[in-house]
PDB file of C-alpha atoms and ligand atoms in Angstrom:
ATOM      1  CA  MET K 830     -19.516 -29.601 -23.264  1.00 51.00           C
ATOM      2  CA  GLU K 831     -19.875 -30.810 -26.865  1.00 53.00           C
ATOM      3  CA  ILE K 832     -19.449 -34.430 -25.848  1.00 54.00           C
ATOM      4  CA  LYS K 833     -22.075 -34.045 -23.185  1.00 57.00           C
ATOM      5  CA  LYS K 834     -24.548 -32.699 -25.745  1.00 56.00           C
ATOM      6  CA  GLU K 835     -23.893 -35.597 -28.136  1.00 59.00           C
ATOM      7  CA  ASN K 836     -24.386 -38.010 -25.321  1.00 64.00           C
ATOM      8  CA  LYS K 837     -27.702 -36.405 -24.568  1.00 65.00           C
ATOM      9  CA  VAL K 838     -28.818 -36.895 -28.184  1.00 56.00           C
ATOM     10  CA  VAL K 839     -27.671 -40.510 -28.176  1.00 57.00           C
ATOM     11  CA  ASP K 840     -29.444 -41.063 -24.870  1.00 69.00           C
ATOM     12  CA  PHE K 841     -32.600 -39.544 -26.305  1.00 54.00           C
ATOM     13  CA  ILE K 842     -32.525 -41.823 -29.362  1.00 51.00           C
ATOM     14  CA  LYS K 843     -31.818 -44.835 -27.200  1.00 67.00           C
ATOM     15  CA  LYS K 844     -34.710 -43.977 -24.892  1.00 72.00           C
ATOM     16  CA  TYR K 845     -37.273 -42.738 -27.376  1.00 70.00           C
ATOM     17  CA  GLY K 846     -36.128 -44.025 -30.790  1.00 63.00           C
ATOM     18  CA  VAL K 847     -38.752 -46.739 -30.789  1.00 66.00           C
ATOM     19  CA  TYR K 848     -41.513 -44.223 -30.099  1.00 68.00           C
ATOM     20  CA  VAL K 849     -40.282 -41.940 -32.894  1.00 57.00           C
ATOM     21  CA  ALA K 850     -40.240 -44.883 -35.324  1.00 59.00           C
ATOM     22  CA  VAL K 851     -43.756 -45.922 -34.274  1.00 60.00           C
ATOM     23  CA  GLY K 852     -44.905 -42.312 -34.696  1.00 56.00           C
ATOM     24  CA  VAL K 853     -43.547 -42.166 -38.240  1.00 58.00           C
ATOM     25  CA  VAL K 854     -45.272 -45.439 -39.152  1.00 61.00           C
ATOM     26  CA  VAL K 855     -48.594 -44.274 -37.671  1.00 64.00           C
ATOM     27  CA  PHE K 856     -48.316 -40.996 -39.577  1.00 61.00           C
ATOM     28  CA  ALA K 857     -47.588 -42.832 -42.858  1.00 66.00           C
ATOM     29  CA  VAL K 858     -50.555 -45.170 -42.379  1.00 60.00           C
ATOM     30  CA  ALA K 859     -52.859 -42.238 -41.533  1.00 67.00           C
ATOM     31  CA  LEU K 860     -51.648 -40.341 -44.597  1.00 55.00           C
ATOM     32  CA  THR K 861     -52.306 -43.379 -46.809  1.00 56.00           C
ATOM     33  CA  PHE K 862     -55.870 -43.735 -45.476  1.00 57.00           C
ATOM     34  CA  THR K 863     -56.473 -40.000 -45.955  1.00 55.00           C
ATOM     35  CA  LEU K 864     -55.309 -40.226 -49.565  1.00 49.00           C
ATOM     36  CA  LEU K 865     -57.467 -43.309 -50.211  1.00 51.00           C
ATOM     37  CA  ALA K 866     -60.486 -41.582 -48.643  1.00 55.00           C
ATOM     38  CA  THR K 867     -59.893 -38.524 -50.819  1.00 51.00           C
ATOM     39  CA  LEU K 868     -59.627 -40.633 -53.963  1.00 49.00           C
ATOM     40  CA  GLY K 869     -62.719 -42.594 -52.907  1.00 46.00           C
ATOM     41  CA  GLY K 870     -64.557 -39.303 -52.415  1.00 43.00           C
ATOM     42  CA  SER K 871     -63.880 -38.175 -55.945  1.00 41.00           C
ATOM     43  CA  VAL K 872     -65.046 -41.550 -57.267  1.00 41.00           C
ATOM     44  CA  ARG K 873     -68.255 -41.193 -55.248  1.00 39.00           C
ATOM     45  CA  THR K 874     -69.270 -38.131 -57.271  1.00 41.00           C
ATOM     46  CA  SER K 875     -69.873 -40.485 -60.206  1.00 45.00           C
ATOM     47  CA  VAL K 876     -73.312 -40.690 -61.777  1.00 52.00           C
ATOM     48  CA  ASP K 877     -74.764 -43.597 -59.762  1.00 51.00           C
ATOM     49  CA  ASN K 878     -74.468 -41.909 -56.386  1.00 56.00           C
ATOM     50  CA  THR K 879     -75.717 -38.482 -57.392  1.00 79.00           C
ATOM     51  CA  ASN K 880     -78.906 -37.814 -55.466  1.00 87.00           C
ATOM     52  CA  PHE K 881     -81.076 -35.600 -57.633  1.00 95.00           C
ATOM     53  CA  VAL K 882     -84.361 -34.194 -56.357  1.00 95.00           C
ATOM     54  CA  MET K 883     -87.359 -33.292 -58.533  1.00 96.00           C
ATOM     55  CA  PRO K 884     -87.360 -29.885 -60.248  1.00 97.00           C
ATOM     56  CA  MET K 885     -91.125 -29.606 -59.567  1.00 97.00           C
ATOM     57  CA  SER K 886     -93.436 -31.381 -57.146  1.00 95.00           C
ATOM     58  CA  ASP K 887     -96.344 -33.514 -58.423  1.00 93.00           C
ATOM     59  CA  ALA K 888     -95.356 -32.644 -61.971  1.00 94.00           C
ATOM     60  CA  SER K 889     -96.498 -34.245 -65.193  1.00 94.00           C
ATOM     61  CA  ILE K 890     -94.610 -34.284 -68.475  1.00 96.00           C
ATOM     62  CA  VAL K 891     -96.127 -32.198 -71.254  1.00 95.00           C
ATOM     63  CA  LYS K 892     -93.303 -32.857 -73.710  1.00 95.00           C
ATOM     64  CA  ASP K 893     -90.634 -35.493 -73.246  1.00 95.00           C
ATOM     65  CA  TYR K 894     -86.967 -35.668 -74.217  1.00 96.00           C
ATOM     66  CA  SER K 895     -86.121 -36.810 -77.732  1.00 95.00           C
ATOM     67  CA  ASP K 896     -82.880 -36.652 -79.636  1.00 93.00           C
ATOM     68  CA  THR K 897     -83.378 -38.821 -82.734  1.00 89.00           C
ATOM     69  CA  ASN K 898     -87.197 -38.714 -83.019  1.00 89.00           C
ATOM     70  CA  LEU K 899     -88.172 -35.229 -84.101  1.00 93.00           C
ATOM     71  CA  GLN K 900     -91.238 -33.681 -82.454  1.00 92.00           C
ATOM     72  CA  LEU K 901     -93.528 -31.040 -83.912  1.00 92.00           C
ATOM     73  CA  ASN K 902     -93.217 -27.647 -82.266  1.00 93.00           C
ATOM     74  CA  GLU K 903     -96.670 -26.199 -82.967  1.00 91.00           C
ATOM     75  CA  THR K 904     -95.663 -22.715 -81.885  1.00 91.00           C
ATOM     76  CA  LEU K 905     -92.781 -22.482 -84.378  1.00 93.00           C
ATOM     77  CA  ASN K 906     -94.446 -24.933 -86.807  1.00 92.00           C
ATOM     78  CA  GLN K 907     -91.292 -26.980 -87.188  1.00 92.00           C
ATOM     79  CA  TRP K 908     -90.092 -30.497 -86.416  1.00 95.00           C
ATOM     80  CA  GLU K 909     -87.247 -30.522 -83.947  1.00 93.00           C
ATOM     81  CA  ALA K 910     -85.308 -32.583 -81.425  1.00 95.00           C
ATOM     82  CA  HIS K 911     -86.290 -31.720 -77.858  1.00 96.00           C
ATOM     83  CA  LEU K 912     -83.204 -32.230 -75.694  1.00 97.00           C
ATOM     84  CA  SER K 913     -85.130 -31.342 -72.549  1.00 97.00           C
ATOM     85  CA  VAL K 914     -88.198 -32.376 -70.597  1.00 97.00           C
ATOM     86  CA  ASP K 915     -91.172 -30.030 -70.226  1.00 97.00           C
ATOM     87  CA  LEU K 916     -92.983 -30.295 -66.920  1.00 97.00           C
ATOM     88  CA  THR K 917     -96.113 -28.722 -65.546  1.00 97.00           C
ATOM     89  CA  SER K 918     -97.691 -28.775 -62.114  1.00 96.00           C
ATOM     90  CA  GLU K 919    -100.536 -27.119 -60.208  1.00 93.00           C
ATOM     91  CA  ASN K 920     -97.829 -25.719 -57.971  1.00 93.00           C
ATOM     92  CA  SER K 921     -95.506 -23.761 -60.249  1.00 96.00           C
ATOM     93  CA  ASP K 922     -92.496 -23.793 -57.878  1.00 98.00           C
ATOM     94  CA  VAL K 923     -89.229 -24.823 -59.512  1.00 98.00           C
ATOM     95  CA  PHE K 924     -86.409 -26.335 -57.432  1.00 98.00           C
ATOM     96  CA  ALA K 925     -82.682 -26.926 -57.923  1.00 98.00           C
ATOM     97  CA  VAL K 926     -82.233 -30.661 -58.611  1.00 98.00           C
ATOM     98  CA  LEU K 927     -78.841 -30.718 -56.891  1.00 97.00           C
ATOM     99  CA  GLY K 928     -76.665 -28.332 -54.916  1.00 97.00           C
ATOM    100  CA  GLY K 929     -74.369 -26.061 -56.884  1.00 97.00           C
ATOM    101  CA  THR K 930     -73.615 -22.543 -58.016  1.00 98.00           C
ATOM    102  CA  VAL K 931     -75.855 -20.405 -60.232  1.00 98.00           C
ATOM    103  CA  SER K 932     -73.687 -19.833 -63.293  1.00 98.00           C
ATOM    104  CA  SER K 933     -76.147 -17.593 -65.159  1.00 98.00           C
ATOM    105  CA  VAL K 934     -79.569 -15.937 -65.087  1.00 98.00           C
ATOM    106  CA  ASP K 935     -80.668 -14.886 -68.585  1.00 97.00           C
ATOM    107  CA  TYR K 936     -83.639 -13.915 -70.703  1.00 97.00           C
ATOM    108  CA  GLU K 937     -84.014 -15.109 -74.286  1.00 96.00           C
ATOM    109  CA  TYR K 938     -87.130 -14.478 -76.370  1.00 96.00           C
ATOM    110  CA  LEU K 939     -87.648 -18.147 -77.325  1.00 95.00           C
ATOM    111  CA  LYS K 940     -86.599 -19.657 -73.960  1.00 97.00           C
ATOM    112  CA  GLY K 941     -87.925 -17.043 -71.566  1.00 98.00           C
ATOM    113  CA  TYR K 942     -86.172 -16.559 -68.227  1.00 98.00           C
ATOM    114  CA  VAL K 943     -83.404 -19.123 -67.819  1.00 98.00           C
ATOM    115  CA  VAL K 944     -81.413 -20.167 -64.735  1.00 98.00           C
ATOM    116  CA  THR K 945     -78.340 -22.380 -65.134  1.00 98.00           C
ATOM    117  CA  ILE K 946     -76.749 -24.199 -62.193  1.00 98.00           C
ATOM    118  CA  ASP K 947     -73.304 -25.791 -62.262  1.00 98.00           C
ATOM    119  CA  HIS K 948     -73.243 -28.716 -59.828  1.00 97.00           C
ATOM    120  CA  GLY K 949     -69.453 -29.010 -59.855  1.00 95.00           C
ATOM    121  CA  ASN K 950     -69.406 -32.749 -60.686  1.00 95.00           C
ATOM    122  CA  GLY K 951     -69.815 -32.511 -64.466  1.00 96.00           C
ATOM    123  CA  PHE K 952     -73.588 -31.975 -64.278  1.00 97.00           C
ATOM    124  CA  VAL K 953     -75.142 -28.646 -65.310  1.00 98.00           C
ATOM    125  CA  SER K 954     -78.921 -28.161 -65.058  1.00 98.00           C
ATOM    126  CA  THR K 955     -80.866 -25.460 -66.907  1.00 98.00           C
ATOM    127  CA  TYR K 956     -84.383 -24.245 -66.071  1.00 98.00           C
ATOM    128  CA  SER K 957     -86.132 -22.338 -68.873  1.00 98.00           C
ATOM    129  CA  SER K 958     -89.559 -20.718 -69.289  1.00 98.00           C
ATOM    130  CA  LEU K 959     -89.348 -19.330 -65.753  1.00 98.00           C
ATOM    131  CA  ALA K 960     -91.445 -16.382 -64.646  1.00 98.00           C
ATOM    132  CA  ASP K 961     -89.812 -12.959 -64.393  1.00 96.00           C
ATOM    133  CA  GLY K 962     -88.319 -12.347 -60.949  1.00 92.00           C
ATOM    134  CA  VAL K 963     -86.379 -15.570 -60.369  1.00 96.00           C
ATOM    135  CA  SER K 964     -85.323 -16.253 -56.767  1.00 95.00           C
ATOM    136  CA  VAL K 965     -81.570 -16.502 -57.386  1.00 98.00           C
ATOM    137  CA  GLU K 966     -78.732 -14.440 -58.824  1.00 97.00           C
ATOM    138  CA  GLU K 967     -75.608 -15.389 -60.722  1.00 98.00           C
ATOM    139  CA  GLY K 968     -72.962 -16.645 -58.281  1.00 98.00           C
ATOM    140  CA  ASP K 969     -75.469 -17.775 -55.625  1.00 98.00           C
ATOM    141  CA  ARG K 970     -74.821 -21.071 -53.887  1.00 98.00           C
ATOM    142  CA  VAL K 971     -77.971 -23.215 -53.916  1.00 98.00           C
ATOM    143  CA  SER K 972     -78.817 -26.479 -52.216  1.00 97.00           C
ATOM    144  CA  ALA K 973     -80.787 -29.414 -53.614  1.00 97.00           C
ATOM    145  CA  GLY K 974     -84.509 -28.693 -53.435  1.00 97.00           C
ATOM    146  CA  GLN K 975     -84.076 -24.932 -52.994  1.00 98.00           C
ATOM    147  CA  LYS K 976     -86.706 -22.895 -54.860  1.00 98.00           C
ATOM    148  CA  ILE K 977     -85.122 -20.955 -57.704  1.00 98.00           C
ATOM    149  CA  GLY K 978     -88.226 -19.630 -59.508  1.00 98.00           C
ATOM    150  CA  SER K 979     -91.658 -20.420 -60.929  1.00 98.00           C
ATOM    151  CA  ALA K 980     -92.776 -22.079 -64.149  1.00 98.00           C
ATOM    152  CA  SER K 981     -94.508 -19.745 -66.612  1.00 97.00           C
ATOM    153  CA  GLU K 982     -95.285 -19.063 -70.274  1.00 97.00           C
ATOM    154  CA  SER K 983     -92.185 -16.908 -70.765  1.00 96.00           C
ATOM    155  CA  ALA K 984     -90.710 -19.274 -73.405  1.00 96.00           C
ATOM    156  CA  SER K 985     -92.164 -17.762 -76.579  1.00 95.00           C
ATOM    157  CA  GLY K 986     -90.828 -20.742 -78.556  1.00 95.00           C
ATOM    158  CA  GLU K 987     -93.110 -23.164 -76.649  1.00 96.00           C
ATOM    159  CA  LEU K 988     -96.256 -21.122 -76.119  1.00 94.00           C
ATOM    160  CA  GLU K 989     -98.531 -24.010 -77.148  1.00 93.00           C
ATOM    161  CA  LEU K 990     -97.509 -25.889 -73.987  1.00 95.00           C
ATOM    162  CA  GLY K 991     -98.847 -23.237 -71.636  1.00 96.00           C
ATOM    163  CA  SER K 992     -97.190 -22.555 -68.294  1.00 97.00           C
ATOM    164  CA  HIS K 993     -94.369 -25.065 -67.852  1.00 98.00           C
ATOM    165  CA  LEU K 994     -90.725 -25.686 -66.948  1.00 98.00           C
ATOM    166  CA  HIS K 995     -88.338 -26.577 -69.795  1.00 98.00           C
ATOM    167  CA  PHE K 996     -85.729 -28.645 -67.926  1.00 98.00           C
ATOM    168  CA  THR K 997     -82.345 -29.486 -69.449  1.00 98.00           C
ATOM    169  CA  LEU K 998     -79.529 -31.609 -68.033  1.00 98.00           C
ATOM    170  CA  MET K 999     -75.978 -31.714 -69.347  1.00 98.00           C
ATOM    171  CA  LEU K1000     -73.108 -33.975 -68.291  1.00 97.00           C
ATOM    172  CA  ASN K1001     -69.573 -33.000 -69.299  1.00 97.00           C
ATOM    173  CA  ASP K1002     -70.934 -30.483 -71.852  1.00 97.00           C
ATOM    174  CA  GLU K1003     -73.207 -33.054 -73.540  1.00 97.00           C
ATOM    175  CA  TYR K1004     -77.003 -33.171 -73.426  1.00 97.00           C
ATOM    176  CA  VAL K1005     -78.278 -36.177 -71.487  1.00 97.00           C
ATOM    177  CA  ASN K1006     -81.797 -37.501 -71.050  1.00 96.00           C
ATOM    178  CA  PRO K1007     -83.013 -36.244 -67.644  1.00 96.00           C
ATOM    179  CA  ASN K1008     -85.135 -39.414 -67.366  1.00 95.00           C
ATOM    180  CA  ASP K1009     -81.928 -41.404 -66.989  1.00 94.00           C
ATOM    181  CA  TYR K1010     -81.193 -39.614 -63.706  1.00 94.00           C
ATOM    182  CA  LEU K1011     -84.563 -38.485 -62.291  1.00 93.00           C
ATOM    183  CA  ASP K1012     -87.864 -40.351 -61.892  1.00 89.00           C
ATOM    184  CA  LEU K1013     -89.771 -37.740 -63.890  1.00 88.00           C
ATOM    185  CA  GLN K1014     -92.267 -40.323 -65.204  1.00 83.00           C
ATOM    186  CA  LEU K1015     -93.658 -41.044 -61.736  1.00 71.00           C
ATOM    187  CA  LYS K1016     -96.654 -38.770 -62.222  1.00 55.00           C
TER     188      LYS K1016
HETATM  189 ZN1   ZN M 957     -89.394 -27.669 -74.024  1.00 79.35          ZN
END
């Protein structure tokens, strides 16, 4: 009985060994392509291919980004770097610039109502001077272009600018100039 079984196994290998070998090769090739595609995917989340949308529609800049050139803050009567871009628009709607997760919804006296979104690829966007009653909560998943709130005068530290959005962009925990990633100067 044992011999018969062994013969069956040998017969099987003789008959189908080639197919098994081909199967293994096909599987290995498929696995390699899957791994390459996965690695390629993580490379694709680099800066160049990140498709940001505008945080406001038809917006104009009321105060631009500056890191080395200090700007006068008339409200606080002090010269300061402005590591953000202030935008205003007839339509006060404020939109997420990229999909992500709302990491916080806060209120600070000088910044007003603030929504922060972690985009999961190193970018974190922050929207300050929002009106009370923002449209999202901490932990919410948002998509690019989704309305998250409205621009207002809630930022007591920038009252002289009137109703506006104070927009901040960070990459890997460092402030970056939003103009390098979004066409904010269009209007
Ligand atoms: Zn500002």
